[in-house]
C-alpha positions as semicolon CSV with decimal commas, in nm:
position;residue;x (nm);y (nm);z (nm)
1;X;-15,835;8,645;-3,580
2;X;-16,037;8,352;-3,458
3;X;-15,973;8,153;-3,143
4;X;-16,042;7,789;-3,093
5;X;-16,024;7,668;-2,737
6;X;-16,059;7,314;-2,609
7;X;-16,103;7,263;-2,236
8;X;-16,082;6,941;-2,043
9;X;-16,251;6,930;-1,704
10;X;-16,131;6,748;-1,395
11;X;-16,319;6,647;-1,080
12;X;-16,652;6,804;-1,183
13;X;-16,554;7,174;-1,204
14;X;-16,788;7,443;-1,078
15;X;-16,639;7,734;-1,272
16;X;-16,418;7,796;-1,573
17;X;-16,062;7,871;-1,470
18;X;-15,948;8,078;-1,763
19;X;-15,963;8,190;-2,121
20;X;-15,663;8,250;-2,342
21;X;-15,701;8,509;-2,614
22;X;-15,463;8,626;-2,885
23;X;-15,480;8,977;-3,020
24;X;-15,222;9,078;-3,277
25;X;-15,033;8,771;-3,161
26;X;-15,003;8,903;-2,807
27;X;-15,078;8,656;-2,531
28;X;-15,324;8,773;-2,264
29;X;-15,524;8,582;-2,009
30;X;-15,867;8,628;-1,854
31;X;-15,948;8,455;-1,526
32;X;-16,273;8,386;-1,351
33;X;-16,339;8,210;-1,023
34;X;-16,113;7,920;-0,932
35;X;-16,196;7,561;-1,026
36;X;-16,035;7,231;-1,116
37;X;-16,063;7,292;-1,491
38;X;-15,752;7,314;-1,704
39;X;-15,698;7,455;-2,051
40;X;-15,565;7,172;-2,265
41;X;-15,503;7,361;-2,587
42;X;-15,558;7,686;-2,771
43;X;-15,536;7,723;-3,149
44;X;-15,498;8,054;-3,330
45;X;-15,644;8,057;-3,681
46;X;-15,614;8,291;-3,973
47;X;-15,911;8,423;-4,173
48;X;-15,932;8,097;-4,369
49;X;-15,951;7,887;-4,057
50;X;-15,596;7,754;-4,094
51;X;-15,394;7,703;-3,779
52;X;-15,118;7,950;-3,699
53;X;-14,829;7,898;-3,463
54;X;-14,808;8,137;-3,166
55;X;-14,508;8,366;-3,190
56;X;-14,416;8,328;-2,822
57;X;-14,230;8,053;-2,639
58;X;-14,534;7,827;-2,607
59;X;-14,501;7,692;-2,963
60;X;-14,356;7,353;-2,869
61;X;-14,607;7,308;-2,588
62;X;-14,891;7,391;-2,825
63;X;-14,763;7,135;-3,078
64;X;-14,753;6,868;-2,809
65;X;-15,104;6,950;-2,689
66;X;-15,236;6,967;-3,042
67;X;-15,123;6,613;-3,110
68;X;-15,256;6,466;-2,786
69;X;-15,536;6,587;-2,558
70;X;-15,706;6,823;-2,801
71;X;-15,734;6,568;-3,081
72;X;-15,889;6,314;-2,844
73;X;-16,146;6,566;-2,722
74;X;-16,236;6,701;-3,064
75;X;-16,315;6,353;-3,192
76;X;-16,592;6,296;-2,939
77;X;-16,942;6,265;-3,074
78;X;-17,092;6,509;-2,823
79;X;-16,846;6,796;-2,874
80;X;-17,023;7,131;-2,846
81;X;-16,926;7,416;-3,076
82;X;-16,978;7,766;-2,932
83;X;-17,006;8,047;-3,187
84;X;-16,888;8,367;-3,024
85;X;-17,116;8,661;-3,094
86;X;-17,081;9,037;-3,064
87;X;-16,969;9,039;-2,701
88;X;-16,666;8,838;-2,590
89;X;-16,780;8,881;-2,229
90;X;-17,118;8,718;-2,300
91;X;-16,933;8,424;-2,455
92;X;-16,724;8,384;-2,140
93;X;-17,033;8,407;-1,920
94;X;-17,198;8,137;-2,130
95;X;-16,897;7,907;-2,087
96;X;-16,925;7,951;-1,711
97;X;-17,295;7,861;-1,732
98;X;-17,202;7,557;-1,940
99;X;-16,962;7,441;-1,668
100;X;-17,202;7,520;-1,383
101;X;-17,515;7,357;-1,524
102;X;-17,334;7,048;-1,649
103;X;-17,171;6,989;-1,310
104;X;-17,508;6,954;-1,138
105;X;-17,578;6,605;-1,002
106;X;-17,211;6,513;-1,018
107;X;-17,185;6,513;-1,398
108;X;-16,888;6,615;-1,612
109;X;-16,886;6,918;-1,841
110;X;-16,922;6,807;-2,206
111;X;-16,627;6,871;-2,440
112;X;-16,652;7,198;-2,632
113;X;-16,465;7,427;-2,868
114;X;-16,508;7,804;-2,895
115;X;-16,452;8,040;-3,187
116;X;-16,458;8,412;-3,112
117;X;-16,296;8,735;-3,232
118;X;-16,341;9,112;-3,186
119;X;-16,436;9,187;-3,547
120;X;-16,809;9,216;-3,485
121;X;-16,786;9,462;-3,196
122;X;-16,556;9,681;-3,403
123;X;-16,768;9,661;-3,718
124;X;-17,088;9,742;-3,531
125;X;-16,935;10,017;-3,314
126;X;-17,102;9,884;-3,001
127;X;-16,921;10,104;-2,757
128;X;-17,029;10,455;-2,682
129;X;-17,392;10,441;-2,797
130;X;-17,710;10,285;-2,669
131;X;-17,797;9,972;-2,872
132;X;-18,157;10,062;-2,960
133;X;-18,104;10,415;-3,091
134;X;-18,186;10,488;-3,456
135;X;-17,820;10,541;-3,548
136;X;-17,717;10,209;-3,395
137;X;-18,003;10,025;-3,565
138;X;-17,916;10,174;-3,905
139;X;-17,549;10,091;-3,852
140;X;-17,630;9,726;-3,779
141;X;-17,851;9,709;-4,090
142;X;-17,566;9,838;-4,304
143;X;-17,328;9,580;-4,158
144;X;-17,556;9,277;-4,166
145;X;-17,364;9,113;-4,450
146;X;-17,034;9,150;-4,263
147;X;-17,190;9,005;-3,950
148;X;-17,343;8,706;-4,127
149;X;-17,020;8,621;-4,310
150;X;-16,823;8,648;-3,986
151;X;-17,059;8,413;-3,803
152;X;-17,070;8,168;-4,095
153;X;-16,691;8,159;-4,089
154;X;-16,691;8,078;-3,718
155;X;-16,944;7,803;-3,781
156;X;-16,716;7,653;-4,049
157;X;-16,411;7,669;-3,822
158;X;-16,596;7,488;-3,545
159;X;-16,729;7,224;-3,782
160;X;-16,379;7,159;-3,917
161;X;-16,253;7,134;-3,559
162;X;-16,483;6,849;-3,463
163;X;-16,792;7,020;-3,320
164;X;-17,104;6,803;-3,359
165;X;-17,367;7,049;-3,227
166;X;-17,371;7,429;-3,218
167;X;-17,482;7,700;-2,974
168;X;-17,453;8,078;-3,015
169;X;-17,466;8,284;-2,691
170;X;-17,563;8,615;-2,853
171;X;-17,916;8,759;-2,872
172;X;-17,841;8,989;-3,166
173;X;-17,672;8,716;-3,375
174;X;-17,983;8,497;-3,352
175;X;-18,163;8,744;-3,576
176;X;-17,966;8,577;-3,858
177;X;-17,978;8,220;-3,724
178;X;-18,131;8,091;-4,049
179;X;-17,859;8,246;-4,265
180;X;-17,582;8,124;-4,035
181;X;-17,714;7,767;-4,026
182;X;-17,751;7,737;-4,404
183;X;-17,534;7,472;-4,573
184;X;-17,454;7,307;-4,239
185;X;-17,564;6,959;-4,137
186;X;-17,486;7,017;-3,769
187;X;-17,769;7,053;-3,515
188;X;-17,781;7,424;-3,427
189;X;-17,988;7,536;-3,127
190;X;-18,193;7,854;-3,143
191;X;-18,214;8,041;-2,813
192;X;-18,580;8,131;-2,877
193;X;-18,673;7,763;-2,911
194;X;-18,485;7,677;-2,592
195;X;-18,669;7,943;-2,390
196;X;-19,010;7,864;-2,539
197;X;-18,977;7,490;-2,474
198;X;-18,868;7,540;-2,112
199;X;-19,159;7,775;-2,049
200;X;-19,396;7,526;-2,209
201;X;-19,272;7,250;-1,981
202;X;-19,325;7,475;-1,677
203;X;-19,705;7,453;-1,737
204;X;-19,774;7,802;-1,606
205;X;-20,130;7,926;-1,555
206;X;-20,263;8,260;-1,684
207;X;-20,265;8,544;-1,431
208;X;-20,596;8,709;-1,339
209;X;-20,852;8,696;-1,618
210;X;-20,606;8,647;-1,903
211;X;-20,694;8,364;-2,139
212;X;-20,332;8,281;-2,222
213;X;-20,003;8,284;-2,036
214;X;-19,835;8,619;-2,097
215;X;-19,456;8,651;-2,123
216;X;-19,284;8,988;-2,084
217;X;-18,985;9,070;-2,304
218;X;-18,720;9,337;-2,241
219;X;-18,441;9,394;-2,491
220;X;-18,218;9,679;-2,603
221;X;-18,212;9,552;-2,964
222;X;-18,589;9,539;-3,015
223;X;-18,586;9,578;-3,396
224;X;-18,376;9,263;-3,440
225;X;-18,459;9,050;-3,135
226;X;-18,833;9,091;-3,074
227;X;-18,942;8,924;-3,398
228;X;-18,779;8,586;-3,341
229;X;-18,874;8,569;-2,972
230;X;-19,237;8,649;-3,059
231;X;-19,237;8,383;-3,329
232;X;-19,092;8,113;-3,103
233;X;-19,307;8,197;-2,800
234;X;-19,630;8,238;-2,992
235;X;-19,574;7,900;-3,159
236;X;-19,598;7,749;-2,809
237;X;-19,920;7,935;-2,730
238;X;-19,778;8,227;-2,530
239;X;-19,873;8,594;-2,562
240;X;-19,571;8,824;-2,574
241;X;-19,598;9,159;-2,392
242;X;-19,361;9,446;-2,472
243;X;-19,309;9,796;-2,341
244;X;-19,456;10,062;-2,563
245;X;-19,202;10,274;-2,747
246;X;-19,240;10,578;-2,521
247;X;-19,197;10,374;-2,202
248;X;-18,893;10,200;-2,348
249;X;-18,734;10,534;-2,433
250;X;-18,799;10,665;-2,080
251;X;-18,683;10,354;-1,894
252;X;-18,450;10,119;-2,085
253;X;-18,254;10,383;-2,271
254;X;-18,164;10,584;-1,958
255;X;-18,108;10,258;-1,764
256;X;-17,827;10,152;-1,997
257;X;-17,695;10,507;-2,019
258;X;-17,680;10,513;-1,637
259;X;-17,493;10,183;-1,644
260;X;-17,240;10,327;-1,888
261;X;-17,186;10,617;-1,645
262;X;-17,138;10,359;-1,367
263;X;-17,454;10,482;-1,197
264;X;-17,550;10,131;-1,086
265;X;-17,827;10,236;-0,848
266;X;-17,987;10,453;-1,114
267;X;-17,978;10,168;-1,366
268;X;-18,128;9,927;-1,113
269;X;-18,416;10,157;-1,025
270;X;-18,507;10,215;-1,390
271;X;-18,490;9,843;-1,472
272;X;-18,705;9,762;-1,168
273;X;-18,971;10,005;-1,293
274;X;-18,961;9,849;-1,641
275;X;-19,011;9,501;-1,496
276;X;-19,294;9,622;-1,273
277;X;-19,470;9,778;-1,574
278;X;-19,480;9,436;-1,741
279;X;-19,582;9,255;-1,422
280;X;-19,875;9,493;-1,376
281;X;-19,985;9,396;-1,726
282;X;-20,024;9,037;-1,609
283;X;-19,709;8,864;-1,734
284;X;-19,593;8,548;-1,559
285;X;-19,222;8,610;-1,618
286;X;-18,999;8,866;-1,789
287;X;-18,731;8,760;-2,037
288;X;-18,418;8,977;-2,017
289;X;-18,307;8,936;-2,377
290;X;-18,006;9,166;-2,366
291;X;-17,655;9,149;-2,225
292;X;-17,698;9,514;-2,122
293;X;-17,982;9,424;-1,885
294;X;-17,834;9,111;-1,731
295;X;-17,634;9,166;-1,417
296;X;-17,787;9,505;-1,334
297;X;-18,001;9,370;-1,051
298;X;-17,825;9,207;-0,753
299;X;-17,867;8,830;-0,722
300;X;-18,081;8,866;-0,409
301;X;-18,328;9,115;-0,560
302;X;-18,685;8,973;-0,532
303;X;-18,755;9,071;-0,894
304;X;-18,484;8,832;-1,016
305;X;-18,725;8,546;-0,944
306;X;-18,963;8,696;-1,197
307;X;-18,698;8,719;-1,469
308;X;-18,538;8,471;-1,709
309;X;-18,186;8,473;-1,848
310;X;-18,224;8,301;-2,189
311;X;-17,859;8,195;-2,182
312;X;-17,940;7,955;-1,899
313;X;-18,200;7,785;-2,118
314;X;-17,952;7,767;-2,408
315;X;-17,684;7,616;-2,184
316;X;-17,923;7,357;-2,038
317;X;-18,047;7,262;-2,385
318;X;-17,703;7,213;-2,540
319;X;-17,593;7,015;-2,235
320;X;-17,899;6,791;-2,275
321;X;-17,807;6,739;-2,640
322;X;-17,448;6,651;-2,545
323;X;-17,566;6,401;-2,283
324;X;-17,812;6,227;-2,515
325;X;-17,644;6,254;-2,856
326;X;-17,446;5,932;-2,817
327;X;-17,776;5,751;-2,764
328;X;-17,971;5,924;-3,040
329;X;-17,720;6,092;-3,278
330;X;-17,816;6,435;-3,408
331;X;-18,117;6,491;-3,180
332;X;-18,173;6,768;-2,924
């Protein structure tokens, strides 16, 4: 099943209030920190993108909302379409970033619609194994066609629902950004471009005797993610620095395994060492290009200042597009 969600914001919200999901037509709710946002409508679609009626008592309310607030929002020229990736949680975190960054300087959150479902996580068997192991990599390769078709379907649903620009908060899914964006006229941000452009604007200087600015990259899906980040960063003149395979196997693999065992301190110590290895090699910043690695370090850890969450750059870029698209249609 796919979920479309339209959210109207009131009084410059700081955080998203909730997310309504349907699974086997059962109504559940996920809440984050409180805010003044309100969910205006939720549409459940079938595999063809056609609207379905909820089987619970909210049917009449949904019909009323569908004919009023949601239609007004979906017709706006700067409506953002969010393509949910492998992790539903990462999609929710991105929506919170969207609300937080857009509310800076007293601005309103742009209108947006979201399409997400659990098919990808089931097809790729994400739970129970470390993402960069050989078995996991082979499994993803075998399921690439399923993944691409699923993401293309979400893109189509969002386009039919009034989205005018697209963002995809999923590192792994961006490995197939070109395939997903084919046959679509909508502007579609690439997270690698967003990060590279922000780093370029920062005008950083090389460290020590290095001739170019060096950017560290940590990811748990190196086979799929490293290539497009290297391409985007190198196009802006940066040198990308990675952990060697042996160091990755001795640090990142056990770090995520420790996290899965709820050994938070163990995971933090291993991630700190991995970041330090890259810093010693003269990188200016370290990109944490994995949902597994984000959130391990506490917010007050000094090393956080040396790290970048690419989803922040993606959120800022799509917000900039939404704020400027009415002036220059179709431009980022």
